[in-house]
mmCIF file of N, CA and C in Angstrom:
data_model
loop_
_atom_site.group_PDB
_atom_site.id
_atom_site.type_symbol
_atom_site.label_atom_id
_atom_site.label_comp_id
_atom_site.label_asym_id
_atom_site.label_seq_id
_atom_site.Cartn_x
_atom_site.Cartn_y
_atom_site.Cartn_z
ATOM 1 N N UNK A 1 -32.393 -16.484 -39.415
ATOM 2 C CA UNK A 1 -32.581 -16.972 -38.063
ATOM 3 C C UNK A 1 -31.241 -17.296 -37.401
ATOM 4 N N UNK A 2 -30.292 -17.786 -38.189
ATOM 5 C CA UNK A 2 -29.003 -18.159 -37.638
ATOM 6 C C UNK A 2 -28.253 -16.924 -37.133
ATOM 7 N N UNK A 3 -28.374 -15.793 -37.838
ATOM 8 C CA UNK A 3 -27.688 -14.579 -37.413
ATOM 9 C C UNK A 3 -28.210 -14.066 -36.085
ATOM 10 N N UNK A 4 -29.460 -14.351 -35.780
ATOM 11 C CA UNK A 4 -30.031 -13.916 -34.502
ATOM 12 C C UNK A 4 -29.291 -14.588 -33.354
ATOM 13 N N UNK A 5 -28.841 -15.808 -33.552
ATOM 14 C CA UNK A 5 -28.109 -16.539 -32.520
ATOM 15 C C UNK A 5 -26.611 -16.264 -32.627
ATOM 16 N N UNK A 6 -26.095 -16.152 -33.839
ATOM 17 C CA UNK A 6 -24.655 -16.044 -34.053
ATOM 18 C C UNK A 6 -24.089 -14.725 -33.546
ATOM 19 N N UNK A 7 -24.784 -13.635 -33.766
ATOM 20 C CA UNK A 7 -24.242 -12.332 -33.388
ATOM 21 C C UNK A 7 -24.046 -12.215 -31.871
ATOM 22 N N UNK A 8 -25.039 -12.545 -31.049
ATOM 23 C CA UNK A 8 -24.791 -12.449 -29.594
ATOM 24 C C UNK A 8 -23.675 -13.381 -29.108
ATOM 25 N N UNK A 9 -23.589 -14.577 -29.672
ATOM 26 C CA UNK A 9 -22.533 -15.506 -29.245
ATOM 27 C C UNK A 9 -21.155 -15.015 -29.688
ATOM 28 N N UNK A 10 -21.071 -14.398 -30.849
ATOM 29 C CA UNK A 10 -19.811 -13.809 -31.305
ATOM 30 C C UNK A 10 -19.403 -12.665 -30.375
ATOM 31 N N UNK A 11 -20.368 -11.850 -29.971
ATOM 32 C CA UNK A 11 -20.080 -10.740 -29.059
ATOM 33 C C UNK A 11 -19.622 -11.273 -27.701
ATOM 34 N N UNK A 12 -20.280 -12.321 -27.214
ATOM 35 C CA UNK A 12 -19.855 -12.942 -25.948
ATOM 36 C C UNK A 12 -18.419 -13.462 -26.079
ATOM 37 N N UNK A 13 -18.096 -14.056 -27.212
ATOM 38 C CA UNK A 13 -16.728 -14.530 -27.446
ATOM 39 C C UNK A 13 -15.721 -13.403 -27.405
ATOM 40 N N UNK A 14 -16.059 -12.281 -28.028
ATOM 41 C CA UNK A 14 -15.153 -11.131 -28.012
ATOM 42 C C UNK A 14 -15.019 -10.547 -26.600
ATOM 43 N N UNK A 15 -16.115 -10.530 -25.853
ATOM 44 C CA UNK A 15 -16.062 -10.046 -24.476
ATOM 45 C C UNK A 15 -15.200 -10.964 -23.603
ATOM 46 N N UNK A 16 -15.292 -12.268 -23.829
ATOM 47 C CA UNK A 16 -14.440 -13.200 -23.083
ATOM 48 C C UNK A 16 -12.968 -12.983 -23.419
ATOM 49 N N UNK A 17 -12.661 -12.729 -24.691
ATOM 50 C CA UNK A 17 -11.287 -12.435 -25.082
ATOM 51 C C UNK A 17 -10.787 -11.146 -24.435
ATOM 52 N N UNK A 18 -11.631 -10.123 -24.411
ATOM 53 C CA UNK A 18 -11.245 -8.863 -23.775
ATOM 54 C C UNK A 18 -11.018 -9.060 -22.278
ATOM 55 N N UNK A 19 -11.865 -9.853 -21.642
ATOM 56 C CA UNK A 19 -11.708 -10.112 -20.211
ATOM 57 C C UNK A 19 -10.425 -10.901 -19.946
ATOM 58 N N UNK A 20 -10.102 -11.830 -20.839
ATOM 59 C CA UNK A 20 -8.859 -12.596 -20.694
ATOM 60 C C UNK A 20 -7.652 -11.661 -20.766
ATOM 61 N N UNK A 21 -7.694 -10.692 -21.667
ATOM 62 C CA UNK A 21 -6.590 -9.729 -21.761
ATOM 63 C C UNK A 21 -6.479 -8.898 -20.483
ATOM 64 N N UNK A 22 -7.607 -8.535 -19.903
ATOM 65 C CA UNK A 22 -7.571 -7.780 -18.648
ATOM 66 C C UNK A 22 -6.973 -8.630 -17.522
ATOM 67 N N UNK A 23 -7.288 -9.919 -17.509
ATOM 68 C CA UNK A 23 -6.729 -10.794 -16.480
ATOM 69 C C UNK A 23 -5.225 -10.978 -16.656
ATOM 70 N N UNK A 24 -4.757 -11.020 -17.906
ATOM 71 C CA UNK A 24 -3.306 -11.093 -18.142
ATOM 72 C C UNK A 24 -2.639 -9.845 -17.574
ATOM 73 N N UNK A 25 -3.236 -8.691 -17.840
ATOM 74 C CA UNK A 25 -2.693 -7.446 -17.309
ATOM 75 C C UNK A 25 -2.703 -7.418 -15.790
ATOM 76 N N UNK A 26 -3.770 -7.912 -15.196
ATOM 77 C CA UNK A 26 -3.850 -7.941 -13.726
ATOM 78 C C UNK A 26 -2.787 -8.867 -13.144
ATOM 79 N N UNK A 27 -2.545 -9.998 -13.793
ATOM 80 C CA UNK A 27 -1.496 -10.903 -13.324
ATOM 81 C C UNK A 27 -0.117 -10.262 -13.451
ATOM 82 N N UNK A 28 0.099 -9.508 -14.515
ATOM 83 C CA UNK A 28 1.383 -8.832 -14.684
ATOM 84 C C UNK A 28 1.576 -7.748 -13.626
ATOM 85 N N UNK A 29 0.529 -6.998 -13.337
ATOM 86 C CA UNK A 29 0.619 -5.980 -12.287
ATOM 87 C C UNK A 29 0.898 -6.632 -10.941
ATOM 88 N N UNK A 30 0.237 -7.750 -10.655
ATOM 89 C CA UNK A 30 0.491 -8.470 -9.399
ATOM 90 C C UNK A 30 1.921 -8.985 -9.340
ATOM 91 N N UNK A 31 2.458 -9.414 -10.478
ATOM 92 C CA UNK A 31 3.841 -9.870 -10.532
ATOM 93 C C UNK A 31 4.789 -8.724 -10.198
ATOM 94 N N UNK A 32 4.533 -7.546 -10.761
ATOM 95 C CA UNK A 32 5.374 -6.381 -10.479
ATOM 96 C C UNK A 32 5.275 -5.996 -9.005
ATOM 97 N N UNK A 33 4.046 -6.023 -8.469
ATOM 98 C CA UNK A 33 3.848 -5.661 -7.058
ATOM 99 C C UNK A 33 4.525 -6.642 -6.109
ATOM 100 N N UNK A 34 4.651 -7.903 -6.517
ATOM 101 C CA UNK A 34 5.282 -8.916 -5.672
ATOM 102 C C UNK A 34 6.792 -8.992 -5.892
ATOM 103 N N UNK A 35 7.370 -7.972 -6.493
ATOM 104 C CA UNK A 35 8.818 -7.927 -6.664
ATOM 105 C C UNK A 35 9.345 -8.857 -7.735
ATOM 106 N N UNK A 36 8.560 -9.136 -8.729
ATOM 107 C CA UNK A 36 9.012 -9.987 -9.827
ATOM 108 C C UNK A 36 8.669 -11.452 -9.669
ATOM 109 N N UNK A 37 8.053 -11.816 -8.568
ATOM 110 C CA UNK A 37 7.634 -13.216 -8.380
ATOM 111 C C UNK A 37 6.375 -13.433 -9.195
ATOM 112 N N UNK A 38 6.450 -14.359 -10.150
ATOM 113 C CA UNK A 38 5.345 -14.593 -11.090
ATOM 114 C C UNK A 38 4.066 -14.926 -10.339
ATOM 115 N N UNK A 39 3.014 -14.166 -10.596
ATOM 116 C CA UNK A 39 1.718 -14.371 -9.960
ATOM 117 C C UNK A 39 0.681 -14.592 -11.039
ATOM 118 N N UNK A 40 0.145 -15.786 -11.071
ATOM 119 C CA UNK A 40 -0.891 -16.129 -12.046
ATOM 120 C C UNK A 40 -2.067 -16.708 -11.277
ATOM 121 N N UNK A 41 -3.217 -16.076 -11.424
ATOM 122 C CA UNK A 41 -4.412 -16.535 -10.710
ATOM 123 C C UNK A 41 -5.102 -17.643 -11.507
ATOM 124 N N UNK A 42 -5.501 -18.681 -10.791
ATOM 125 C CA UNK A 42 -6.238 -19.767 -11.433
ATOM 126 C C UNK A 42 -7.690 -19.346 -11.652
ATOM 127 N N UNK A 43 -8.387 -20.114 -12.473
ATOM 128 C CA UNK A 43 -9.804 -19.838 -12.701
ATOM 129 C C UNK A 43 -10.581 -19.949 -11.406
ATOM 130 N N UNK A 44 -10.185 -20.865 -10.547
ATOM 131 C CA UNK A 44 -10.819 -21.008 -9.232
ATOM 132 C C UNK A 44 -10.679 -19.713 -8.427
ATOM 133 N N UNK A 45 -9.486 -19.123 -8.432
ATOM 134 C CA UNK A 45 -9.255 -17.872 -7.698
ATOM 135 C C UNK A 45 -10.058 -16.725 -8.309
ATOM 136 N N UNK A 46 -10.154 -16.682 -9.618
ATOM 137 C CA UNK A 46 -10.905 -15.619 -10.294
ATOM 138 C C UNK A 46 -12.388 -15.744 -9.951
ATOM 139 N N UNK A 47 -12.929 -16.948 -10.013
ATOM 140 C CA UNK A 47 -14.343 -17.139 -9.686
ATOM 141 C C UNK A 47 -14.620 -16.815 -8.221
ATOM 142 N N UNK A 48 -13.686 -17.133 -7.345
ATOM 143 C CA UNK A 48 -13.853 -16.802 -5.936
ATOM 144 C C UNK A 48 -13.856 -15.287 -5.735
ATOM 145 N N UNK A 49 -13.012 -14.569 -6.486
ATOM 146 C CA UNK A 49 -13.020 -13.107 -6.406
ATOM 147 C C UNK A 49 -14.363 -12.534 -6.847
ATOM 148 N N UNK A 50 -15.000 -13.189 -7.799
ATOM 149 C CA UNK A 50 -16.304 -12.745 -8.297
ATOM 150 C C UNK A 50 -17.463 -13.274 -7.452
ATOM 151 N N UNK A 51 -17.134 -13.886 -6.314
ATOM 152 C CA UNK A 51 -18.125 -14.480 -5.396
ATOM 153 C C UNK A 51 -18.952 -15.576 -6.070
ATOM 154 N N UNK A 52 -18.302 -16.338 -6.919
ATOM 155 C CA UNK A 52 -18.937 -17.483 -7.574
ATOM 156 C C UNK A 52 -18.082 -18.709 -7.269
ATOM 157 N N UNK A 53 -17.991 -19.059 -5.998
ATOM 158 C CA UNK A 53 -17.124 -20.141 -5.544
ATOM 159 C C UNK A 53 -17.541 -21.468 -6.190
ATOM 160 N N UNK A 54 -16.615 -22.141 -6.895
ATOM 161 C CA UNK A 54 -16.974 -23.387 -7.582
ATOM 162 C C UNK A 54 -16.949 -24.631 -6.691
ATOM 163 N N UNK A 55 -16.514 -24.509 -5.445
ATOM 164 C CA UNK A 55 -16.398 -25.690 -4.580
ATOM 165 C C UNK A 55 -17.732 -26.408 -4.334
ATOM 166 N N UNK A 56 -18.844 -25.713 -4.095
ATOM 167 C CA UNK A 56 -20.114 -26.443 -3.948
ATOM 168 C C UNK A 56 -20.512 -27.206 -5.211
ATOM 169 N N UNK A 57 -20.204 -26.647 -6.371
ATOM 170 C CA UNK A 57 -20.495 -27.356 -7.620
ATOM 171 C C UNK A 57 -19.673 -28.627 -7.723
ATOM 172 N N UNK A 58 -18.397 -28.546 -7.360
ATOM 173 C CA UNK A 58 -17.517 -29.709 -7.444
ATOM 174 C C UNK A 58 -17.964 -30.824 -6.506
ATOM 175 N N UNK A 59 -18.507 -30.461 -5.331
ATOM 176 C CA UNK A 59 -18.947 -31.485 -4.378
ATOM 177 C C UNK A 59 -20.179 -32.226 -4.884
ATOM 178 N N UNK A 60 -20.986 -31.596 -5.731
ATOM 179 C CA UNK A 60 -22.206 -32.227 -6.206
ATOM 180 C C UNK A 60 -22.034 -33.053 -7.464
ATOM 181 N N UNK A 61 -20.840 -33.048 -8.046
ATOM 182 C CA UNK A 61 -20.605 -33.782 -9.292
ATOM 183 C C UNK A 61 -20.071 -35.179 -9.015
ATOM 184 N N UNK A 62 -20.245 -36.099 -9.974
ATOM 185 C CA UNK A 62 -19.591 -37.412 -9.854
ATOM 186 C C UNK A 62 -18.072 -37.247 -9.819
ATOM 187 N N UNK A 63 -17.384 -38.225 -9.284
ATOM 188 C CA UNK A 63 -15.934 -38.132 -9.075
ATOM 189 C C UNK A 63 -15.159 -37.842 -10.362
ATOM 190 N N UNK A 64 -15.501 -38.497 -11.460
ATOM 191 C CA UNK A 64 -14.754 -38.278 -12.700
ATOM 192 C C UNK A 64 -14.967 -36.867 -13.245
ATOM 193 N N UNK A 65 -16.198 -36.388 -13.193
ATOM 194 C CA UNK A 65 -16.478 -35.033 -13.659
ATOM 195 C C UNK A 65 -15.845 -33.998 -12.739
ATOM 196 N N UNK A 66 -15.857 -34.262 -11.438
ATOM 197 C CA UNK A 66 -15.263 -33.332 -10.482
ATOM 198 C C UNK A 66 -13.755 -33.231 -10.683
ATOM 199 N N UNK A 67 -13.106 -34.352 -10.956
ATOM 200 C CA UNK A 67 -11.655 -34.308 -11.157
ATOM 201 C C UNK A 67 -11.313 -33.591 -12.461
ATOM 202 N N UNK A 68 -12.116 -33.789 -13.499
ATOM 203 C CA UNK A 68 -11.875 -33.086 -14.761
ATOM 204 C C UNK A 68 -12.085 -31.579 -14.596
ATOM 205 N N UNK A 69 -13.132 -31.201 -13.875
ATOM 206 C CA UNK A 69 -13.405 -29.785 -13.654
ATOM 207 C C UNK A 69 -12.367 -29.159 -12.717
ATOM 208 N N UNK A 70 -11.820 -29.938 -11.804
ATOM 209 C CA UNK A 70 -10.758 -29.443 -10.932
ATOM 210 C C UNK A 70 -9.513 -29.100 -11.743
ATOM 211 N N UNK A 71 -9.224 -29.914 -12.740
ATOM 212 C CA UNK A 71 -8.084 -29.622 -13.611
ATOM 213 C C UNK A 71 -8.306 -28.312 -14.352
ATOM 214 N N UNK A 72 -9.505 -28.109 -14.884
ATOM 215 C CA UNK A 72 -9.811 -26.863 -15.588
ATOM 216 C C UNK A 72 -9.742 -25.681 -14.632
ATOM 217 N N UNK A 73 -10.226 -25.858 -13.408
ATOM 218 C CA UNK A 73 -10.217 -24.768 -12.426
ATOM 219 C C UNK A 73 -8.807 -24.398 -11.990
ATOM 220 N N UNK A 74 -7.853 -25.307 -12.137
ATOM 221 C CA UNK A 74 -6.483 -25.004 -11.729
ATOM 222 C C UNK A 74 -5.696 -24.291 -12.829
ATOM 223 N N UNK A 75 -6.232 -24.227 -14.037
ATOM 224 C CA UNK A 75 -5.560 -23.519 -15.129
ATOM 225 C C UNK A 75 -5.652 -22.014 -14.908
ATOM 226 N N UNK A 76 -4.740 -21.251 -15.529
ATOM 227 C CA UNK A 76 -4.842 -19.790 -15.410
ATOM 228 C C UNK A 76 -6.192 -19.290 -15.917
ATOM 229 N N UNK A 77 -6.783 -18.358 -15.179
ATOM 230 C CA UNK A 77 -8.103 -17.849 -15.530
ATOM 231 C C UNK A 77 -8.135 -17.220 -16.905
ATOM 232 N N UNK A 78 -7.060 -16.477 -17.245
ATOM 233 C CA UNK A 78 -7.032 -15.825 -18.554
ATOM 234 C C UNK A 78 -6.978 -16.853 -19.678
ATOM 235 N N UNK A 79 -6.324 -17.991 -19.446
ATOM 236 C CA UNK A 79 -6.215 -19.011 -20.477
ATOM 237 C C UNK A 79 -7.574 -19.637 -20.785
ATOM 238 N N UNK A 80 -8.319 -19.965 -19.747
ATOM 239 C CA UNK A 80 -9.632 -20.588 -19.933
ATOM 240 C C UNK A 80 -10.580 -19.635 -20.657
ATOM 241 N N UNK A 81 -10.604 -18.374 -20.224
ATOM 242 C CA UNK A 81 -11.488 -17.400 -20.869
ATOM 243 C C UNK A 81 -11.065 -17.120 -22.309
ATOM 244 N N UNK A 82 -9.757 -17.081 -22.560
ATOM 245 C CA UNK A 82 -9.278 -16.827 -23.916
ATOM 246 C C UNK A 82 -9.652 -17.964 -24.859
ATOM 247 N N UNK A 83 -9.530 -19.193 -24.394
ATOM 248 C CA UNK A 83 -9.880 -20.338 -25.243
ATOM 249 C C UNK A 83 -11.381 -20.360 -25.517
ATOM 250 N N UNK A 84 -12.182 -20.153 -24.469
ATOM 251 C CA UNK A 84 -13.635 -20.138 -24.674
ATOM 252 C C UNK A 84 -14.036 -18.998 -25.604
ATOM 253 N N UNK A 85 -13.455 -17.822 -25.415
ATOM 254 C CA UNK A 85 -13.772 -16.679 -26.262
ATOM 255 C C UNK A 85 -13.348 -16.893 -27.699
ATOM 256 N N UNK A 86 -12.161 -17.471 -27.903
ATOM 257 C CA UNK A 86 -11.681 -17.726 -29.258
ATOM 258 C C UNK A 86 -12.559 -18.750 -29.973
ATOM 259 N N UNK A 87 -12.975 -19.775 -29.253
ATOM 260 C CA UNK A 87 -13.843 -20.793 -29.869
ATOM 261 C C UNK A 87 -15.180 -20.182 -30.270
ATOM 262 N N UNK A 88 -15.774 -19.386 -29.386
ATOM 263 C CA UNK A 88 -17.054 -18.750 -29.718
ATOM 264 C C UNK A 88 -16.905 -17.748 -30.864
ATOM 265 N N UNK A 89 -15.870 -16.914 -30.814
ATOM 266 C CA UNK A 89 -15.669 -15.911 -31.859
ATOM 267 C C UNK A 89 -15.409 -16.572 -33.198
ATOM 268 N N UNK A 90 -14.659 -17.684 -33.205
ATOM 269 C CA UNK A 90 -14.362 -18.368 -34.465
ATOM 270 C C UNK A 90 -15.577 -19.140 -34.972
ATOM 271 N N UNK A 91 -16.257 -19.826 -34.099
ATOM 272 C CA UNK A 91 -17.387 -20.659 -34.523
ATOM 273 C C UNK A 91 -18.538 -19.839 -35.079
ATOM 274 N N UNK A 92 -18.732 -18.646 -34.544
ATOM 275 C CA UNK A 92 -19.861 -17.827 -34.965
ATOM 276 C C UNK A 92 -19.431 -16.594 -35.744
ATOM 277 N N UNK A 93 -18.272 -16.703 -36.429
ATOM 278 C CA UNK A 93 -17.801 -15.578 -37.245
ATOM 279 C C UNK A 93 -18.697 -15.379 -38.463
ATOM 280 N N UNK A 94 -18.587 -14.216 -39.075
ATOM 281 C CA UNK A 94 -19.378 -13.904 -40.260
ATOM 282 C C UNK A 94 -18.728 -14.561 -41.471
ATOM 283 N N UNK A 95 -19.411 -15.470 -42.083
ATOM 284 C CA UNK A 95 -18.859 -16.208 -43.218
ATOM 285 C C UNK A 95 -19.333 -15.666 -44.562
ATOM 286 N N UNK A 96 -20.125 -14.615 -44.502
ATOM 287 C CA UNK A 96 -20.713 -14.110 -45.730
ATOM 288 C C UNK A 96 -20.055 -12.967 -46.313
#
C-alpha cells in the first residue's frame, strides 16, 4: 500500500527537480539576453507567468503566515522547486 503512494510522490519530486533545472536555464538565457546583467526570477514571478498569481492568497492569510509566504515567494523560483523536489524524491525513495 505504501508503494502506491510513494511512487507518484517520487515522480512528482523528480518532475519538480527537472522543472527547477529548466528554470535555471531560463534565468541563464535571460542573463545572456540582458547583456550579462544577472536575471533571476522569483517564485512570485514564475507563478504569475503561469497565471497563478499568489497575491489574492496572500491577502486572505493572517499577517504572520502572509509574511512568511512572502519571504518564500521572493526566493528564486528554481530554488524553491529544487528543494521541494529533492525533499519529495528523498523522502519517498526506494529503500528496498
